[in-house]
Coordinates of C-alpha atoms and ligand atoms in Angstrom, one line a residue:
M181 CA 229.7 192.3 147.9
L182 CA 229.4 193.8 151.1
F183 CA 230.8 190.1 152.4
L184 CA 233.6 190.0 150.0
G185 CA 234.6 193.9 150.3
V186 CA 234.6 193.2 154.4
G187 CA 236.9 189.9 154.5
L188 CA 239.3 191.0 151.5
G189 CA 240.3 194.2 153.4
M190 CA 240.4 192.7 156.7
T191 CA 242.6 190.3 155.4
L192 CA 245.0 192.7 153.5
R193 CA 244.7 195.4 155.9
H194 CA 246.0 193.3 159.3
G195 CA 248.2 190.9 157.3
L196 CA 248.1 187.7 158.7
S197 CA 247.7 189.1 161.9
S198 CA 244.7 187.7 164.4
L199 CA 242.2 189.1 162.4
W200 CA 242.9 187.7 159.0
V201 CA 241.3 184.1 160.3
L202 CA 238.4 186.2 160.7
G203 CA 238.2 187.8 157.1
L204 CA 239.0 184.8 155.7
I205 CA 235.7 183.5 157.5
V206 CA 233.9 186.2 156.0
T207 CA 234.7 185.6 152.2
L208 CA 233.9 181.9 152.8
A209 CA 230.6 183.0 154.2
W210 CA 230.1 185.1 151.3
L211 CA 230.9 182.2 149.2
V212 CA 228.5 180.0 150.8
V213 CA 225.7 182.0 150.2
L214 CA 226.6 182.6 146.6
M215 CA 226.5 179.2 145.6
A216 CA 223.2 178.4 148.4
R217 CA 221.6 180.7 145.9
W218 CA 222.7 179.6 142.8
Q219 CA 221.6 176.3 143.7
V220 CA 218.1 177.3 144.1
R221 CA 218.0 178.9 140.8
L222 CA 219.6 175.3 139.6
V223 CA 216.2 174.2 141.2
A224 CA 213.6 176.5 140.9
E225 CA 214.6 177.1 137.1
P226 CA 213.5 173.4 135.7
L227 CA 210.4 173.5 138.5
G228 CA 209.4 176.5 137.2
Q229 CA 209.2 175.2 133.3
L230 CA 207.6 172.1 134.7
L231 CA 205.1 174.0 136.0
N232 CA 204.6 175.8 132.5
E233 CA 206.4 179.0 133.9
A234 CA 207.8 180.8 131.2
R235 CA 210.4 182.7 134.0
P236 CA 212.8 181.3 136.4
M237 CA 210.4 180.7 139.6
A238 CA 211.7 182.4 142.5
I239 CA 211.7 180.1 145.6
A240 CA 209.0 182.5 147.0
D241 CA 206.9 181.1 144.1
L242 CA 206.9 177.8 145.1
P243 CA 204.3 177.3 147.6
G244 CA 201.7 179.0 145.1
A245 CA 202.3 177.0 142.3
W246 CA 202.4 173.6 144.2
S247 CA 199.0 174.3 145.7
A248 CA 197.6 175.4 141.7
L249 CA 199.0 171.7 140.7
E250 CA 196.9 171.0 143.8
Q251 CA 194.1 172.0 142.7
E252 CA 194.3 171.2 138.8
N253 CA 194.7 167.4 140.6
L254 CA 191.4 168.0 142.3
D255 CA 189.7 169.3 139.5
L256 CA 190.8 166.5 137.2
K257 CA 189.8 163.7 139.8
E258 CA 186.4 165.6 140.4
R259 CA 185.8 165.2 136.4
A260 CA 186.9 161.7 136.6
D261 CA 184.3 160.9 139.0
R262 CA 181.3 162.7 137.5
E263 CA 182.3 161.0 134.0
D264 CA 182.3 157.8 136.0
Q265 CA 179.0 158.5 137.7
L266 CA 177.5 159.7 134.3
L267 CA 178.9 156.3 132.8
R268 CA 177.4 154.0 135.4
S269 CA 174.0 156.0 135.2
I270 CA 174.0 155.9 131.3
M271 CA 175.0 152.1 132.1
T272 CA 172.0 151.3 134.8
R273 CA 169.4 153.4 132.5
L274 CA 170.6 151.4 129.1
E275 CA 167.7 149.0 128.2
E276 CA 170.4 146.8 126.0
G277 CA 172.8 144.5 128.1
L278 CA 175.9 145.6 128.1
L279 CA 179.1 143.7 128.9
L280 CA 182.9 143.9 128.4
F281 CA 185.6 141.5 128.3
G282 CA 189.2 142.5 128.9
A283 CA 192.3 141.6 127.5
E284 CA 192.5 138.6 129.5
G285 CA 189.4 137.2 128.3
S286 CA 187.4 137.7 131.3
L287 CA 184.4 139.8 132.6
E288 CA 185.2 143.4 133.5
I289 CA 182.3 145.8 133.2
F290 CA 178.5 144.5 132.7
N291 CA 175.1 146.5 133.6
P292 CA 172.2 145.4 135.0
A293 CA 170.1 145.0 131.9
A294 CA 173.0 142.1 131.0
Q295 CA 171.9 140.5 134.0
R296 CA 168.1 140.7 133.9
L297 CA 168.3 139.7 130.1
L298 CA 170.7 136.5 130.4
G299 CA 168.7 135.5 133.6
L300 CA 171.3 133.2 134.6
G301 CA 170.6 131.4 138.2
A302 CA 174.0 132.9 139.3
P303 CA 174.6 136.6 139.1
L304 CA 177.2 137.8 137.0
A305 CA 180.5 138.7 138.5
Q306 CA 183.6 140.2 137.3
G307 CA 186.4 137.4 136.2
M308 CA 183.8 134.9 135.0
F309 CA 184.8 133.7 131.3
P310 CA 182.5 133.7 128.5
P311 CA 181.5 129.6 129.0
A312 CA 180.0 130.5 132.4
V313 CA 178.5 133.7 130.9
F314 CA 176.7 132.2 128.6
Q315 CA 176.5 129.0 129.0
D316 CA 176.0 127.8 125.5
P317 CA 178.5 126.3 123.2
E318 CA 178.4 129.1 120.1
S319 CA 178.5 132.0 122.4
P320 CA 182.2 131.8 123.3
V321 CA 183.5 130.9 120.0
A322 CA 181.8 134.3 118.4
L323 CA 183.7 136.1 121.6
Q324 CA 186.8 134.4 120.2
R325 CA 186.3 135.7 116.9
A326 CA 185.7 139.4 118.0
Y327 CA 188.9 138.7 119.8
L328 CA 190.8 138.2 116.5
G329 CA 189.6 141.2 115.0
V330 CA 186.3 140.2 113.3
P331 CA 182.9 141.4 114.8
S332 CA 179.8 138.8 115.1
E333 CA 176.4 138.7 115.6
W334 CA 174.5 135.6 116.6
R335 CA 171.3 134.3 118.5
L336 CA 170.6 133.1 121.8
S337 CA 167.6 131.4 123.4
R338 CA 167.0 132.3 126.7
A339 CA 163.7 131.3 128.6
A340 CA 161.4 131.8 125.8
R341 CA 163.2 134.9 124.8
I342 CA 165.2 135.6 121.7
L343 CA 168.1 137.6 122.1
R344 CA 170.6 139.6 119.7
A345 CA 174.2 139.3 120.3
R346 CA 176.4 141.4 119.2
A347 CA 180.3 141.2 119.7
I348 CA 182.8 144.1 118.5
P349 CA 186.8 144.0 119.1
F350 CA 187.5 146.8 121.8
A351 CA 190.7 148.7 120.3
P352 CA 190.6 152.2 121.9
S353 CA 194.1 152.2 120.9
G354 CA 194.9 150.0 117.7
A355 CA 195.4 146.7 119.1
V356 CA 192.4 144.8 120.2
A357 CA 192.2 145.2 124.4
G358 CA 188.9 143.2 125.0
V359 CA 185.5 143.0 123.3
L360 CA 182.5 144.7 123.9
L361 CA 179.1 142.7 123.6
T362 CA 175.8 144.2 123.2
L363 CA 172.6 142.2 124.4
D364 CA 169.1 142.8 122.9
D365 CA 166.0 141.3 123.0
I366 CA 164.0 141.0 119.8
T367 CA 161.6 138.4 120.8
R368 CA 158.8 140.4 119.3
Q369 CA 160.4 141.3 116.3
E370 CA 161.3 137.5 115.5
A371 CA 158.0 136.5 116.3
L372 CA 156.7 139.3 113.8
E373 CA 159.2 137.9 111.1
T374 CA 158.2 134.6 111.3
T375 CA 154.6 135.8 110.6
R376 CA 155.8 137.6 107.6
Q377 CA 157.8 134.9 106.3
K378 CA 155.1 131.8 106.8
F379 CA 152.8 134.5 105.1
I380 CA 154.9 135.0 102.1
S381 CA 155.9 131.4 101.8
N382 CA 152.4 130.5 101.7
V383 CA 151.4 132.7 99.2
S384 CA 154.2 131.8 97.0
H385 CA 153.4 128.2 97.2
E386 CA 149.5 129.1 96.6
L387 CA 149.9 130.9 93.6
K388 CA 152.3 128.3 91.7
T389 CA 149.7 126.2 90.9
P390 CA 147.6 128.9 89.3
V391 CA 150.4 130.5 87.3
T392 CA 151.6 127.4 86.3
A393 CA 148.0 127.0 84.6
I394 CA 147.9 130.2 83.0
R395 CA 151.1 129.7 81.4
I396 CA 149.8 126.6 80.0
A397 CA 146.8 128.6 78.7
A398 CA 148.9 131.4 77.2
E399 CA 151.3 128.6 75.5
N400 CA 148.0 126.7 73.9
L401 CA 146.7 130.1 73.0
Q402 CA 149.9 130.9 71.1
E403 CA 149.1 127.5 68.6
E404 CA 145.8 128.8 67.9
R405 CA 145.0 130.3 64.9
L406 CA 144.9 133.9 65.8
S407 CA 145.1 137.4 64.3
E408 CA 148.3 139.8 64.8
A409 CA 147.1 140.9 67.5
G410 CA 145.8 138.3 68.9
Q411 CA 149.4 136.6 68.9
A412 CA 151.0 140.0 70.0
N413 CA 148.4 139.5 73.4
A414 CA 149.0 135.9 73.5
Q415 CA 152.8 136.6 74.1
A416 CA 152.6 139.3 76.5
L417 CA 150.6 137.3 78.5
L418 CA 153.4 134.6 78.6
R419 CA 156.1 137.1 79.2
S420 CA 154.6 138.7 82.3
V421 CA 153.1 134.8 83.4
D422 CA 157.1 134.1 83.2
R423 CA 158.3 137.4 85.5
L424 CA 155.2 136.5 88.1
A425 CA 156.7 132.6 87.8
L426 CA 160.3 134.1 88.6
L427 CA 159.3 136.1 91.4
L428 CA 157.4 133.3 92.5
G429 CA 160.4 131.0 92.6
D430 CA 162.6 133.6 94.0
L431 CA 160.0 134.5 96.9
S432 CA 159.5 130.9 98.1
E433 CA 163.4 130.5 97.6
L434 CA 164.3 133.5 99.8
S435 CA 161.6 132.8 102.4
R436 CA 162.9 128.8 102.7
I437 CA 166.4 130.3 103.4
E438 CA 165.5 132.8 105.8
S439 CA 163.1 130.2 107.8
G440 CA 166.2 127.9 108.2
A441 CA 164.3 125.4 106.3
L442 CA 167.2 125.2 103.4
R443 CA 169.3 122.8 104.6
L444 CA 173.1 122.7 102.9
A445 CA 174.3 119.5 101.5
P446 CA 178.0 120.2 101.4
E447 CA 180.4 117.9 99.5
Q448 CA 183.9 117.6 98.2
V449 CA 184.0 119.4 95.4
D450 CA 187.0 119.5 92.6
L451 CA 187.5 122.8 91.6
D452 CA 188.8 122.6 88.1
G453 CA 185.6 120.5 87.1
F454 CA 183.2 123.0 88.6
V455 CA 184.8 126.2 87.1
A456 CA 184.6 124.0 83.5
S457 CA 180.7 122.9 84.2
L458 CA 180.5 127.5 85.0
R459 CA 181.7 127.8 82.1
E460 CA 179.2 125.5 80.3
D461 CA 176.5 126.9 82.1
F462 CA 177.3 130.4 81.1
E463 CA 177.2 129.5 77.4
V464 CA 173.5 127.8 77.5
R465 CA 172.5 130.7 79.4
H466 CA 174.1 133.9 78.1
G467 CA 175.2 132.8 75.1
A468 CA 173.1 134.6 73.1
S469 CA 173.7 138.0 75.0
G470 CA 176.9 138.6 73.2
V471 CA 178.9 139.2 76.3
H472 CA 181.8 137.3 76.7
L473 CA 183.1 135.2 79.5
D474 CA 186.5 135.6 81.1
L475 CA 187.0 132.8 83.6
Q476 CA 190.2 133.1 85.9
W477 CA 191.1 130.0 88.1
A478 CA 195.2 129.4 88.7
G479 CA 194.8 125.9 90.3
P480 CA 196.8 124.2 91.5
A481 CA 195.1 121.4 89.6
G482 CA 193.6 119.0 91.7
T483 CA 192.4 121.7 94.3
S484 CA 188.8 120.7 95.8
V485 CA 187.0 122.2 98.8
V486 CA 183.8 121.3 101.0
V487 CA 181.2 123.2 99.6
D488 CA 177.5 123.0 98.7
P489 CA 177.8 122.6 94.5
L490 CA 174.6 123.7 93.9
R491 CA 173.8 126.6 96.6
L492 CA 177.5 128.0 95.3
S493 CA 176.6 127.7 91.6
Q494 CA 173.1 129.5 92.5
I495 CA 175.6 132.4 94.2
L496 CA 177.4 132.7 91.4
E497 CA 174.5 132.5 88.6
N498 CA 172.4 135.2 90.3
L499 CA 175.8 137.6 90.1
V500 CA 176.7 136.7 86.8
S501 CA 172.9 137.3 85.4
N502 CA 173.5 140.7 86.8
A503 CA 176.9 141.3 85.4
V504 CA 175.3 140.3 82.1
K505 CA 172.4 142.2 82.4
F506 CA 174.2 145.6 83.4
S507 CA 177.4 144.8 80.6
P508 CA 177.5 146.6 77.1
P509 CA 177.0 144.8 74.6
G510 CA 179.9 142.8 73.5
G511 CA 181.4 143.9 77.2
T512 CA 183.3 141.3 79.3
V513 CA 182.4 139.3 82.7
T514 CA 184.7 138.6 84.6
V515 CA 184.8 135.4 87.3
R516 CA 187.9 134.9 89.1
A517 CA 188.3 132.3 91.8
E518 CA 190.8 131.7 93.9
R519 CA 191.7 129.1 97.2
T520 CA 193.9 130.9 100.1
D521 CA 194.7 128.7 103.6
R522 CA 191.6 130.5 105.2
D523 CA 189.0 130.6 102.4
L524 CA 187.6 130.3 98.9
Q525 CA 187.5 133.8 97.4
W526 CA 185.3 134.7 94.1
E527 CA 185.0 138.2 92.3
V528 CA 182.8 138.7 89.6
A529 CA 183.0 141.8 87.5
D530 CA 181.7 143.9 84.8
A531 CA 182.1 147.0 82.9
G532 CA 178.5 148.0 83.2
P533 CA 177.5 151.0 84.4
G534 CA 178.6 150.6 88.3
I535 CA 176.4 151.4 91.5
P536 CA 176.2 154.7 93.3
E537 CA 177.8 154.6 96.7
A538 CA 174.8 155.6 98.6
E539 CA 172.9 152.5 97.0
Q540 CA 175.7 149.8 97.4
A541 CA 174.4 149.1 100.7
R542 CA 170.2 148.7 99.8
I543 CA 170.6 146.7 96.9
F544 CA 171.1 143.8 99.1
E545 CA 167.8 144.4 101.0
R546 CA 164.9 142.4 99.5
F547 CA 162.9 144.4 96.8
Y548 CA 165.4 147.2 96.3
R549 CA 165.9 148.2 92.8
A550 CA 168.7 150.8 92.1
Q551 CA 166.8 153.7 90.4
A552 CA 168.9 153.1 87.1
A553 CA 168.4 149.6 87.1
K554 CA 164.6 150.2 86.5
A555 CA 163.9 149.7 83.1
K556 CA 166.1 146.0 83.2
P557 CA 164.3 143.5 84.0
G558 CA 164.5 141.8 87.7
T559 CA 162.7 140.4 90.7
G560 CA 165.2 142.8 93.5
L561 CA 165.7 139.5 94.9
G562 CA 168.9 138.0 93.6
L563 CA 171.5 139.9 96.1
A564 CA 169.1 139.3 99.1
I565 CA 168.9 135.3 98.1
V566 CA 173.0 135.8 97.5
K567 CA 173.4 137.7 100.7
H568 CA 171.5 135.1 102.4
L569 CA 173.0 132.0 101.3
C570 CA 176.4 133.5 101.7
R571 CA 175.7 133.7 105.3
L572 CA 174.4 130.2 105.8
M573 CA 177.5 128.9 104.5
G574 CA 179.5 131.1 107.1
G575 CA 180.8 133.6 104.2
E576 CA 180.1 137.3 103.5
V577 CA 179.4 139.1 99.9
T578 CA 180.3 142.4 99.4
V579 CA 180.6 144.9 96.4
E580 CA 183.0 147.4 95.3
S581 CA 182.0 149.7 92.3
H582 CA 182.3 153.8 91.1
P583 CA 179.8 154.7 88.8
G584 CA 180.6 154.5 85.3
E585 CA 183.7 152.2 85.6
G586 CA 181.6 149.1 86.6
A587 CA 180.6 146.5 89.4
C588 CA 182.7 144.1 91.0
F589 CA 180.9 141.4 93.6
R590 CA 183.1 139.5 96.0
V591 CA 182.1 136.3 97.5
V592 CA 184.5 135.0 100.8
L593 CA 183.5 131.7 102.2
P594 CA 185.4 130.0 104.9
L595 CA 186.8 126.6 104.1
Q596 CA 185.5 123.6 105.6
P597 CA 187.4 121.0 107.1
S598 CA 187.9 118.1 104.3
R599 CA 186.2 114.7 104.4
Ligands
LIG876 P1 167.4 142.6 90.3 O1 166.3 141.3 90.4 O2 166.7 143.8 90.2 O3 168.7 142.3 89.6 P2 168.9 142.1 92.6 O4 168.8 142.1 93.6 O5 169.9 141.1 91.7 O6 167.6 142.0 91.6 O7 170.1 143.3 92.6 C1 169.4 144.5 92.9 C2 169.8 145.8 92.5 O8 171.4 145.8 92.4 C3 169.4 145.8 90.9 O9 167.9 146.4 90.9 C4 170.6 147.2 90.4 O10 170.1 148.1 90.7 C5 172.0 146.5 91.2 N1 172.8 145.6 90.5 C6 172.9 144.4 90.6 N2 174.1 143.8 90.4 C7 174.3 145.2 89.3 C8 175.6 145.4 88.5 N3 176.4 144.2 88.1 N4 175.6 146.4 87.9 C9 175.1 147.7 88.4 N5 174.1 147.4 89.2 C10 173.6 146.3 89.7

């Protein structure tokens, strides 16, 4: 204002005299100062907002804000370094091997245990691709599946050791950005498992002959002229022997599958014919139960798939037997079949009591029987057999159930190439 007053005053007082120029200069100087201050506000205000300051920042505050920003940057870097170091030391101490394959498909991160467990001649290095890292045909295929979003688990043999490899799609922000792979040494567990399987297989095999002999003796006993109590005893003996025979049959079947002794025999199967034979089998086995079968297969006619028909029937028969067993009197068991471009899908549903959520994961374990099912006959091995057969066929079995609303078992088997 002072500049403006002096400038204008001089110009008015001296008219366009020799001093009018000086007055004009003073006015202009003032205008320049005013504009400069306005400019500073234009720059300082957004900068102040940038620094999360509520008030517009004075130019004098800028150095302070700058050094606060620098400090914050340093703190962040220090924290990132600390986290990086922590991650490195965890990776180094882990007994399990850990490998991260990036979006390009090559190795980005690995820990010393991975190097030790894989035991390759050449050391692991960033940028290596799966065939060079694993040197076996199965691992790159499993890894590829994980890149498509499907987790995989498989075994690897490395110099007298057995490793379990698990590949998990790595998708920190939704889309698959890589594959995280873990390796653990299961040599000891596998040895114990093999001993257990051999033991069960031997025992069930050895018991078959005496059990058959007891059954024949019990049948003969029934033919005898016995008192009423004697007849009842003979029948009870026969029922127990039948339960024992069933258990031994399931046990030896399960140990055959688990030990890899069971070989699949896939063949081209016409689905219309297969579904018709399922209906006939149901009538023979469960016709007297009073439970109805609703078999839904919508073609198209002439559809065929490559599958082991005997093992597929075994899977479905186990599921259907359970569904019949748990159905209310006069209830309906629904079996649905569908062939998609990628797989063959089956659903077996009933309107029984269903399975509590807490027990759903456990019913596929051998000998597990849900609390509510203890009153029903059974060995607790049927679903374990189904699970192993499905895996052997490259597929999976799952269950969906809400207590009181029945259970629905779903089998998905990948399609094999036609022959
Ligand atoms: P089990 O011989 O006891 O039927 P499974 O292995 O076939 O043995 O089944 C294990 C358990 O799973 C059963 O004891 C039962 O608790 C549960 N389960 C299986 N199927 C059904 C079903 N359809 N409805 C209700 N519970 C079922």
